[in-house]
mmCIF file of C-alpha atoms and ligand atoms in Angstrom:
data_model
loop_
_atom_site.group_PDB
_atom_site.id
_atom_site.type_symbol
_atom_site.label_atom_id
_atom_site.label_comp_id
_atom_site.label_asym_id
_atom_site.label_seq_id
_atom_site.Cartn_x
_atom_site.Cartn_y
_atom_site.Cartn_z
ATOM 1 C CA UNK A 7 86.561 86.586 113.087
ATOM 2 C CA UNK A 8 89.450 88.076 111.124
ATOM 3 C CA UNK A 9 92.796 88.771 112.783
ATOM 4 C CA UNK A 10 93.355 92.509 112.733
ATOM 5 C CA UNK A 11 96.559 93.632 110.980
ATOM 6 C CA UNK A 12 97.437 96.699 113.007
ATOM 7 C CA UNK A 13 99.235 99.150 110.705
ATOM 8 C CA UNK A 14 99.651 101.742 113.419
ATOM 9 C CA UNK A 15 101.653 99.435 115.673
ATOM 10 C CA UNK A 16 103.718 97.995 112.816
ATOM 11 C CA UNK A 17 104.431 101.506 111.509
ATOM 12 C CA UNK A 18 105.780 102.477 114.940
ATOM 13 C CA UNK A 19 108.136 99.466 114.793
ATOM 14 C CA UNK A 20 109.251 100.431 111.281
ATOM 15 C CA UNK A 21 109.894 104.008 112.374
ATOM 16 C CA UNK A 22 111.995 102.766 115.292
ATOM 17 C CA UNK A 23 114.102 100.680 112.858
ATOM 18 C CA UNK A 24 114.435 103.709 110.585
ATOM 19 C CA UNK A 25 115.450 105.951 113.485
ATOM 20 C CA UNK A 26 118.328 103.533 114.241
ATOM 21 C CA UNK A 27 119.493 103.647 110.641
ATOM 22 C CA UNK A 28 119.288 107.465 110.699
ATOM 23 C CA UNK A 29 121.363 107.539 113.881
ATOM 24 C CA UNK A 30 124.004 105.308 112.222
ATOM 25 C CA UNK A 31 124.151 107.677 109.245
ATOM 26 C CA UNK A 32 124.364 110.744 111.469
ATOM 27 C CA UNK A 33 127.242 109.135 113.346
ATOM 28 C CA UNK A 34 129.023 109.077 109.980
ATOM 29 C CA UNK A 35 128.242 112.772 109.405
ATOM 30 C CA UNK A 36 125.249 112.305 107.083
ATOM 31 C CA UNK A 37 121.784 113.594 107.946
ATOM 32 C CA UNK A 38 119.252 112.082 105.540
ATOM 33 C CA UNK A 39 117.206 114.814 103.870
ATOM 34 C CA UNK A 40 113.793 114.671 102.177
ATOM 35 C CA UNK A 41 112.515 117.502 99.960
ATOM 36 C CA UNK A 42 108.715 117.706 99.965
ATOM 37 C CA UNK A 43 107.376 119.736 97.059
ATOM 38 C CA UNK A 44 103.815 121.038 97.198
ATOM 39 C CA UNK A 45 102.183 123.085 94.455
ATOM 40 C CA UNK A 46 98.922 124.893 95.275
ATOM 41 C CA UNK A 47 96.727 125.081 98.357
ATOM 42 C CA UNK A 48 94.686 121.869 98.308
ATOM 43 C CA UNK A 49 93.820 121.383 102.018
ATOM 44 C CA UNK A 50 94.156 117.562 101.937
ATOM 45 C CA UNK A 51 97.604 117.826 100.310
ATOM 46 C CA UNK A 52 98.654 120.410 102.898
ATOM 47 C CA UNK A 53 97.727 117.989 105.680
ATOM 48 C CA UNK A 54 99.598 115.090 103.999
ATOM 49 C CA UNK A 55 102.702 117.258 103.581
ATOM 50 C CA UNK A 56 102.604 118.429 107.180
ATOM 51 C CA UNK A 57 102.250 114.837 108.413
ATOM 52 C CA UNK A 58 105.216 113.751 106.313
ATOM 53 C CA UNK A 59 107.373 116.569 107.689
ATOM 54 C CA UNK A 60 106.386 115.684 111.240
ATOM 55 C CA UNK A 61 107.203 112.012 110.672
ATOM 56 C CA UNK A 62 110.617 112.963 109.243
ATOM 57 C CA UNK A 63 111.430 115.062 112.302
ATOM 58 C CA UNK A 64 110.488 112.190 114.631
ATOM 59 C CA UNK A 65 113.098 109.843 113.152
ATOM 60 C CA UNK A 66 115.802 112.471 112.642
ATOM 61 C CA UNK A 67 115.371 113.041 108.886
ATOM 62 C CA UNK A 68 115.749 116.663 107.819
ATOM 63 C CA UNK A 69 112.870 117.837 105.625
ATOM 64 C CA UNK A 70 113.104 120.574 103.031
ATOM 65 C CA UNK A 71 109.615 121.920 102.357
ATOM 66 C CA UNK A 72 109.271 123.585 98.936
ATOM 67 C CA UNK A 73 105.947 125.389 98.574
ATOM 68 C CA UNK A 74 104.697 126.843 95.296
ATOM 69 C CA UNK A 75 101.520 128.832 94.502
ATOM 70 C CA UNK A 76 98.908 127.091 92.322
ATOM 71 C CA UNK A 77 99.793 129.212 89.259
ATOM 72 C CA UNK A 78 103.374 127.888 89.106
ATOM 73 C CA UNK A 79 104.556 126.880 85.623
ATOM 74 C CA UNK A 80 106.012 123.531 84.679
ATOM 75 C CA UNK A 81 109.321 125.232 83.825
ATOM 76 C CA UNK A 82 109.594 126.713 87.325
ATOM 77 C CA UNK A 83 108.876 123.355 88.886
ATOM 78 C CA UNK A 84 111.373 121.505 86.676
ATOM 79 C CA UNK A 85 114.032 124.081 87.521
ATOM 80 C CA UNK A 86 113.463 123.440 91.223
ATOM 81 C CA UNK A 87 113.664 119.665 90.699
ATOM 82 C CA UNK A 88 117.033 120.204 88.966
ATOM 83 C CA UNK A 89 118.270 122.211 91.956
ATOM 84 C CA UNK A 90 117.117 119.544 94.401
ATOM 85 C CA UNK A 91 118.746 116.857 92.247
ATOM 86 C CA UNK A 92 122.025 118.768 92.570
ATOM 87 C CA UNK A 93 121.697 119.479 96.305
ATOM 88 C CA UNK A 94 123.819 116.958 98.212
ATOM 89 C CA UNK A 95 121.895 117.502 101.464
ATOM 90 C CA UNK A 96 118.754 116.227 99.747
ATOM 91 C CA UNK A 97 118.685 112.429 99.461
ATOM 92 C CA UNK A 98 115.013 111.980 98.661
ATOM 93 C CA UNK A 99 112.540 114.092 96.671
ATOM 94 C CA UNK A 100 108.782 113.810 96.809
ATOM 95 C CA UNK A 101 106.294 115.793 94.731
ATOM 96 C CA UNK A 102 102.873 115.791 96.348
ATOM 97 C CA UNK A 103 100.150 114.742 93.901
ATOM 98 C CA UNK A 104 97.828 115.844 92.393
ATOM 99 C CA UNK A 105 99.543 118.688 90.528
ATOM 100 C CA UNK A 106 97.625 121.604 88.970
ATOM 101 C CA UNK A 107 96.309 121.078 85.406
ATOM 102 C CA UNK A 108 98.958 123.209 83.653
ATOM 103 C CA UNK A 109 101.714 120.840 84.832
ATOM 104 C CA UNK A 110 102.488 117.501 83.166
ATOM 105 C CA UNK A 111 102.829 115.159 86.128
ATOM 106 C CA UNK A 112 104.898 112.591 84.242
ATOM 107 C CA UNK A 113 107.403 115.206 83.040
ATOM 108 C CA UNK A 114 107.957 116.248 86.655
ATOM 109 C CA UNK A 115 108.198 112.732 88.086
ATOM 110 C CA UNK A 116 110.642 111.707 85.356
ATOM 111 C CA UNK A 117 112.864 114.719 86.072
ATOM 112 C CA UNK A 118 113.628 113.493 89.590
ATOM 113 C CA UNK A 119 116.884 111.533 89.609
ATOM 114 C CA UNK A 120 115.878 107.874 90.086
ATOM 115 C CA UNK A 121 118.312 107.543 93.016
ATOM 116 C CA UNK A 122 116.562 110.462 94.771
ATOM 117 C CA UNK A 123 113.019 109.301 94.026
ATOM 118 C CA UNK A 124 111.544 108.733 97.503
ATOM 119 C CA UNK A 125 108.149 107.657 96.128
ATOM 120 C CA UNK A 126 109.481 105.192 93.555
ATOM 121 C CA UNK A 127 107.217 106.659 90.837
ATOM 122 C CA UNK A 128 109.979 107.065 88.221
ATOM 123 C CA UNK A 129 109.350 104.758 85.218
ATOM 124 C CA UNK A 130 112.791 103.218 85.801
ATOM 125 C CA UNK A 131 111.592 101.892 89.147
ATOM 126 C CA UNK A 132 108.243 100.774 87.688
ATOM 127 C CA UNK A 133 110.127 98.880 84.969
ATOM 128 C CA UNK A 134 112.586 97.259 87.349
ATOM 129 C CA UNK A 135 109.779 96.239 89.692
ATOM 130 C CA UNK A 136 107.939 94.595 86.810
ATOM 131 C CA UNK A 137 111.168 92.793 85.897
ATOM 132 C CA UNK A 138 111.245 91.418 89.441
ATOM 133 C CA UNK A 139 114.415 93.379 90.284
ATOM 134 C CA UNK A 140 115.251 95.212 93.512
ATOM 135 C CA UNK A 141 114.425 98.903 93.218
ATOM 136 C CA UNK A 142 112.671 101.769 95.004
ATOM 137 C CA UNK A 143 109.130 100.523 95.661
ATOM 138 C CA UNK A 144 106.187 102.957 95.997
ATOM 139 C CA UNK A 145 105.361 103.490 99.663
ATOM 140 C CA UNK A 146 101.767 102.232 99.828
ATOM 141 C CA UNK A 147 102.333 98.833 98.150
ATOM 142 C CA UNK A 148 105.589 98.420 100.082
ATOM 143 C CA UNK A 149 103.659 99.002 103.307
ATOM 144 C CA UNK A 150 100.948 96.533 102.300
ATOM 145 C CA UNK A 151 103.526 93.815 101.609
ATOM 146 C CA UNK A 152 105.196 94.442 104.949
ATOM 147 C CA UNK A 153 101.800 94.110 106.668
ATOM 148 C CA UNK A 154 101.100 90.781 104.939
ATOM 149 C CA UNK A 155 104.536 89.429 105.815
ATOM 150 C CA UNK A 156 104.478 90.560 109.419
ATOM 151 C CA UNK A 157 101.077 88.898 109.878
ATOM 152 C CA UNK A 158 102.537 85.659 108.492
ATOM 153 C CA UNK A 159 100.126 85.462 105.544
ATOM 154 C CA UNK A 160 101.334 82.754 103.108
ATOM 155 C CA UNK A 161 102.114 84.279 99.697
ATOM 156 C CA UNK A 162 103.974 81.786 97.503
ATOM 157 C CA UNK A 163 101.676 80.146 94.964
ATOM 158 C CA UNK A 164 98.573 81.847 96.400
ATOM 159 C CA UNK A 165 95.867 83.680 94.454
ATOM 160 C CA UNK A 166 96.192 87.453 94.911
ATOM 161 C CA UNK A 167 93.599 89.864 93.549
ATOM 162 C CA UNK A 168 94.298 93.601 93.445
ATOM 163 C CA UNK A 169 91.259 95.819 92.900
ATOM 164 C CA UNK A 170 92.544 99.021 91.251
ATOM 165 C CA UNK A 171 95.167 99.648 88.574
ATOM 166 C CA UNK A 172 96.582 103.079 89.415
ATOM 167 C CA UNK A 173 100.266 103.710 88.762
ATOM 168 C CA UNK A 174 100.889 104.504 92.432
ATOM 169 C CA UNK A 175 99.011 101.685 94.155
ATOM 170 C CA UNK A 176 97.340 98.930 92.097
ATOM 171 C CA UNK A 177 99.973 98.284 89.424
ATOM 172 C CA UNK A 178 103.062 98.282 91.682
ATOM 173 C CA UNK A 179 101.106 96.219 94.239
ATOM 174 C CA UNK A 180 100.421 93.576 91.598
ATOM 175 C CA UNK A 181 104.079 93.589 90.506
ATOM 176 C CA UNK A 182 105.248 93.159 94.118
ATOM 177 C CA UNK A 183 102.883 90.252 94.753
ATOM 178 C CA UNK A 184 104.075 88.639 91.530
ATOM 179 C CA UNK A 185 107.658 89.031 92.774
ATOM 180 C CA UNK A 186 106.501 87.145 95.904
ATOM 181 C CA UNK A 187 105.316 84.244 93.682
ATOM 182 C CA UNK A 188 101.590 84.934 93.999
ATOM 183 C CA UNK A 189 99.295 84.257 91.051
ATOM 184 C CA UNK A 190 98.031 87.776 90.449
ATOM 185 C CA UNK A 191 94.831 89.220 88.985
ATOM 186 C CA UNK A 192 94.304 92.969 88.567
ATOM 187 C CA UNK A 193 90.685 94.171 88.561
ATOM 188 C CA UNK A 194 89.564 97.691 87.600
ATOM 189 C CA UNK A 195 86.537 99.816 86.794
ATOM 190 C CA UNK A 196 85.851 97.891 83.552
ATOM 191 C CA UNK A 197 86.173 94.418 85.072
ATOM 192 C CA UNK A 198 83.111 92.263 84.416
ATOM 193 C CA UNK A 199 81.865 90.381 87.478
ATOM 194 C CA UNK A 200 84.282 91.742 90.070
ATOM 195 C CA UNK A 201 82.958 89.392 92.776
ATOM 196 C CA UNK A 202 83.839 86.292 90.715
ATOM 197 C CA UNK A 203 87.491 87.406 90.869
ATOM 198 C CA UNK A 204 87.586 88.612 94.464
ATOM 199 C CA UNK A 205 85.998 85.358 95.712
ATOM 200 C CA UNK A 206 89.007 83.435 94.414
ATOM 201 C CA UNK A 207 91.497 85.590 96.298
ATOM 202 C CA UNK A 208 93.618 84.253 99.149
ATOM 203 C CA UNK A 209 95.041 87.774 99.312
ATOM 204 C CA UNK A 210 92.716 90.633 98.395
ATOM 205 C CA UNK A 211 94.018 94.211 98.177
ATOM 206 C CA UNK A 212 91.275 96.818 97.800
ATOM 207 C CA UNK A 213 92.586 100.020 96.198
ATOM 208 C CA UNK A 214 89.660 101.175 94.085
ATOM 209 C CA UNK A 215 88.756 104.450 95.763
ATOM 210 C CA UNK A 216 85.109 103.317 96.181
ATOM 211 C CA UNK A 217 83.815 103.472 99.762
ATOM 212 C CA UNK A 218 82.980 100.013 101.152
ATOM 213 C CA UNK A 219 82.767 98.403 97.698
ATOM 214 C CA UNK A 220 84.139 95.055 98.923
ATOM 215 C CA UNK A 221 81.536 93.250 101.010
ATOM 216 C CA UNK A 222 81.561 89.956 102.906
ATOM 217 C CA UNK A 223 79.952 87.932 100.116
ATOM 218 C CA UNK A 224 82.785 88.958 97.775
ATOM 219 C CA UNK A 225 85.466 87.496 100.059
ATOM 220 C CA UNK A 226 86.776 83.921 100.264
ATOM 221 C CA UNK A 227 86.559 82.542 103.819
ATOM 222 C CA UNK A 228 89.970 82.867 105.506
ATOM 223 C CA UNK A 229 91.380 85.371 102.979
ATOM 224 C CA UNK A 230 93.781 88.163 103.932
ATOM 225 C CA UNK A 231 92.059 91.462 103.063
ATOM 226 C CA UNK A 232 94.029 94.687 102.983
ATOM 227 C CA UNK A 233 92.044 97.902 102.736
ATOM 228 C CA UNK A 234 93.986 100.727 101.051
ATOM 229 C CA UNK A 235 91.017 103.082 100.615
ATOM 230 C CA UNK A 236 90.304 106.018 102.840
ATOM 231 C CA UNK A 237 87.153 108.132 102.666
ATOM 232 C CA UNK A 238 85.204 110.397 104.957
ATOM 233 C CA UNK A 239 81.542 109.345 104.925
ATOM 234 C CA UNK A 240 79.077 111.095 107.241
ATOM 235 C CA UNK A 241 81.934 112.289 109.435
ATOM 236 C CA UNK A 242 83.503 108.795 109.741
ATOM 237 C CA UNK A 243 86.590 107.370 108.066
ATOM 238 C CA UNK A 244 85.867 104.251 106.013
ATOM 239 C CA UNK A 245 87.867 102.237 103.502
ATOM 240 C CA UNK A 246 87.193 100.462 100.223
ATOM 241 C CA UNK A 247 86.139 97.431 102.309
ATOM 242 C CA UNK A 248 82.892 97.066 104.220
ATOM 243 C CA UNK A 249 84.595 95.972 107.440
ATOM 244 C CA UNK A 250 81.389 94.945 109.233
ATOM 245 C CA UNK A 251 80.477 92.268 106.665
ATOM 246 C CA UNK A 252 84.068 91.232 105.780
ATOM 247 C CA UNK A 253 85.377 90.771 109.329
ATOM 248 C CA UNK A 254 83.367 87.580 110.070
ATOM 249 C CA UNK A 255 84.496 85.982 106.759
ATOM 250 C CA UNK A 256 88.154 86.991 106.313
ATOM 251 C CA UNK A 257 91.161 85.412 108.014
ATOM 252 C CA UNK A 258 92.957 88.757 108.326
ATOM 253 C CA UNK A 259 91.759 92.337 107.826
ATOM 254 C CA UNK A 260 93.515 95.698 108.051
ATOM 255 C CA UNK A 261 91.487 98.472 109.703
ATOM 256 C CA UNK A 262 90.741 101.998 108.443
ATOM 257 C CA UNK A 263 92.004 104.177 110.022
ATOM 258 C CA UNK A 264 95.140 102.640 111.537
ATOM 259 C CA UNK A 265 95.954 100.244 108.699
ATOM 260 C CA UNK A 266 97.711 101.123 105.455
ATOM 261 C CA UNK A 267 97.814 104.900 106.088
ATOM 262 C CA UNK A 268 100.505 104.922 108.819
ATOM 263 C CA UNK A 269 102.489 102.258 106.927
ATOM 264 C CA UNK A 270 102.651 104.458 103.821
ATOM 265 C CA UNK A 271 104.396 107.217 105.773
ATOM 266 C CA UNK A 272 106.692 104.728 107.524
ATOM 267 C CA UNK A 273 107.791 103.362 104.124
ATOM 268 C CA UNK A 274 108.444 106.894 102.845
ATOM 269 C CA UNK A 275 110.909 107.373 105.703
ATOM 270 C CA UNK A 276 112.492 104.018 104.926
ATOM 271 C CA UNK A 277 112.856 104.873 101.214
ATOM 272 C CA UNK A 278 114.530 108.157 102.192
ATOM 273 C CA UNK A 279 117.020 106.514 104.538
ATOM 274 C CA UNK A 280 117.832 103.893 101.923
ATOM 275 C CA UNK A 281 118.493 106.656 99.373
ATOM 276 C CA UNK A 282 120.926 108.268 101.844
ATOM 277 C CA UNK A 283 122.613 104.898 102.520
ATOM 278 C CA UNK A 284 123.028 104.286 98.786
ATOM 279 C CA UNK A 285 124.484 107.780 98.320
ATOM 280 C CA UNK A 286 127.185 106.837 100.837
ATOM 281 C CA UNK A 287 128.078 103.509 99.265
HETATM 282 P P1 NAD B 19 92.755 105.938 91.712
HETATM 283 O O1 NAD B 19 91.455 106.660 91.712
HETATM 284 O O2 NAD B 19 93.924 106.485 90.978
HETATM 285 O O3 NAD B 19 92.516 104.461 91.123
HETATM 286 C C1 NAD B 19 91.394 103.705 91.453
HETATM 287 C C2 NAD B 19 91.422 102.430 90.665
HETATM 288 O O4 NAD B 19 90.303 101.650 91.057
HETATM 289 C C3 NAD B 19 91.345 102.619 89.157
HETATM 290 O O5 NAD B 19 92.349 101.839 88.551
HETATM 291 C C4 NAD B 19 89.963 102.120 88.770
HETATM 292 O O6 NAD B 19 89.963 101.414 87.533
HETATM 293 C C5 NAD B 19 89.630 101.169 89.910
HETATM 294 N N1 NAD B 19 88.178 101.152 90.192
HETATM 295 C C6 NAD B 19 87.369 102.219 90.353
HETATM 296 N N2 NAD B 19 86.086 101.792 90.545
HETATM 297 C C7 NAD B 19 86.122 100.451 90.522
HETATM 298 C C8 NAD B 19 85.131 99.443 90.667
HETATM 299 N N3 NAD B 19 83.848 99.749 90.876
HETATM 300 N N4 NAD B 19 85.519 98.155 90.570
HETATM 301 C C9 NAD B 19 86.817 97.816 90.360
HETATM 302 N N5 NAD B 19 87.799 98.738 90.224
HETATM 303 C C10 NAD B 19 87.458 100.033 90.304
HETATM 304 O O7 NAD B 19 93.090 105.673 93.233
HETATM 305 P P2 NAD B 19 94.490 105.303 93.979
HETATM 306 O O8 NAD B 19 95.342 106.497 94.018
HETATM 307 O O9 NAD B 19 95.007 104.019 93.461
HETATM 308 O O10 NAD B 19 93.910 105.074 95.450
HETATM 309 C C11 NAD B 19 92.955 104.073 95.743
HETATM 310 C C12 NAD B 19 92.385 104.311 97.127
HETATM 311 O O11 NAD B 19 93.423 104.220 98.066
HETATM 312 C C13 NAD B 19 91.767 105.677 97.347
HETATM 313 O O12 NAD B 19 90.691 105.524 98.245
HETATM 314 C C14 NAD B 19 92.872 106.482 97.987
HETATM 315 O O13 NAD B 19 92.390 107.533 98.800
HETATM 316 C C15 NAD B 19 93.532 105.429 98.816
HETATM 317 N N6 NAD B 19 94.961 105.633 99.072
HETATM 318 C C16 NAD B 19 95.363 105.486 100.355
HETATM 319 C C17 NAD B 19 96.700 105.597 100.668
HETATM 320 C C18 NAD B 19 97.108 105.404 102.080
HETATM 321 O O14 NAD B 19 98.236 105.715 102.428
HETATM 322 N N7 NAD B 19 96.236 104.850 102.915
HETATM 323 C C19 NAD B 19 97.650 105.884 99.687
HETATM 324 C C20 NAD B 19 97.219 106.009 98.359
HETATM 325 C C21 NAD B 19 95.853 105.867 98.077
#
């Protein structure tokens, strides 16, 4: 039976560490600030934004909510990013995705000053991460790595398979695992014979956005399986992993809910505090 990697408990520990770092900054007269920009009225995005603001308040980070109607133009949004870039009380900036169709997401993400990029989505960070350098790491993959390390999962020289190649999860996850000396395979929607790849994985990260796609027969006995997916199916939350069939085979498994989700928010707070610390140095 797989050991459960409890993201909720680990996230609470991470938040406590962050709260200490915030207190140290406040003692020096700096209150870390995170601007959270939301365009439109997508209900899921509204919930995510509210949760992020709540989490900021809990650790002593000041949040600056910036809410725009769905008809906002790209120019208006870029102008706001420029103002936030120039605002010295704002150390981190986050633009909630997805953005409405009329706005070029990349133009907006690239306008954020790299040193204020709380999500680590700026191409400068993506490039540095791929080079194996220290940089701002996107919150979800950063959280996944922390989960693997805290569970004591061996990484060096091991086979890691990441299912999903998005710019915010799959690709940076693969780059991080490579930086940890794993041998990394990235699978995606066009991969032929997905199971042949996943069965080789000592570390399997499922980030494909397909409910319960990864089943027990696709998993190597003893593997560490991290489930990034989150879906509501028939009123229940499920991940990209079929937990019932994977649990008896895997060595470690992260649950949904209570796995990667809380870690993502905890890493956002950490990225924000680190941005404030760097601004001081
Ligand atoms: P995405 O839709 O941008 O990317 C999905 C990726 O999976 C694509 O690269 C695609 O090629 C691949 N894919 C799709 N079907 C596949 C298949 N049948 N076989 C192999 N690969 C396949 O999604 P994303 O933003 O990377 O998110 C992935 C999942 O993680 C989603 O369920 C999302 O809700 C969840 N997510 C959770 C958190 C969190 O904090 N828990 C954060 C981000 C994303």
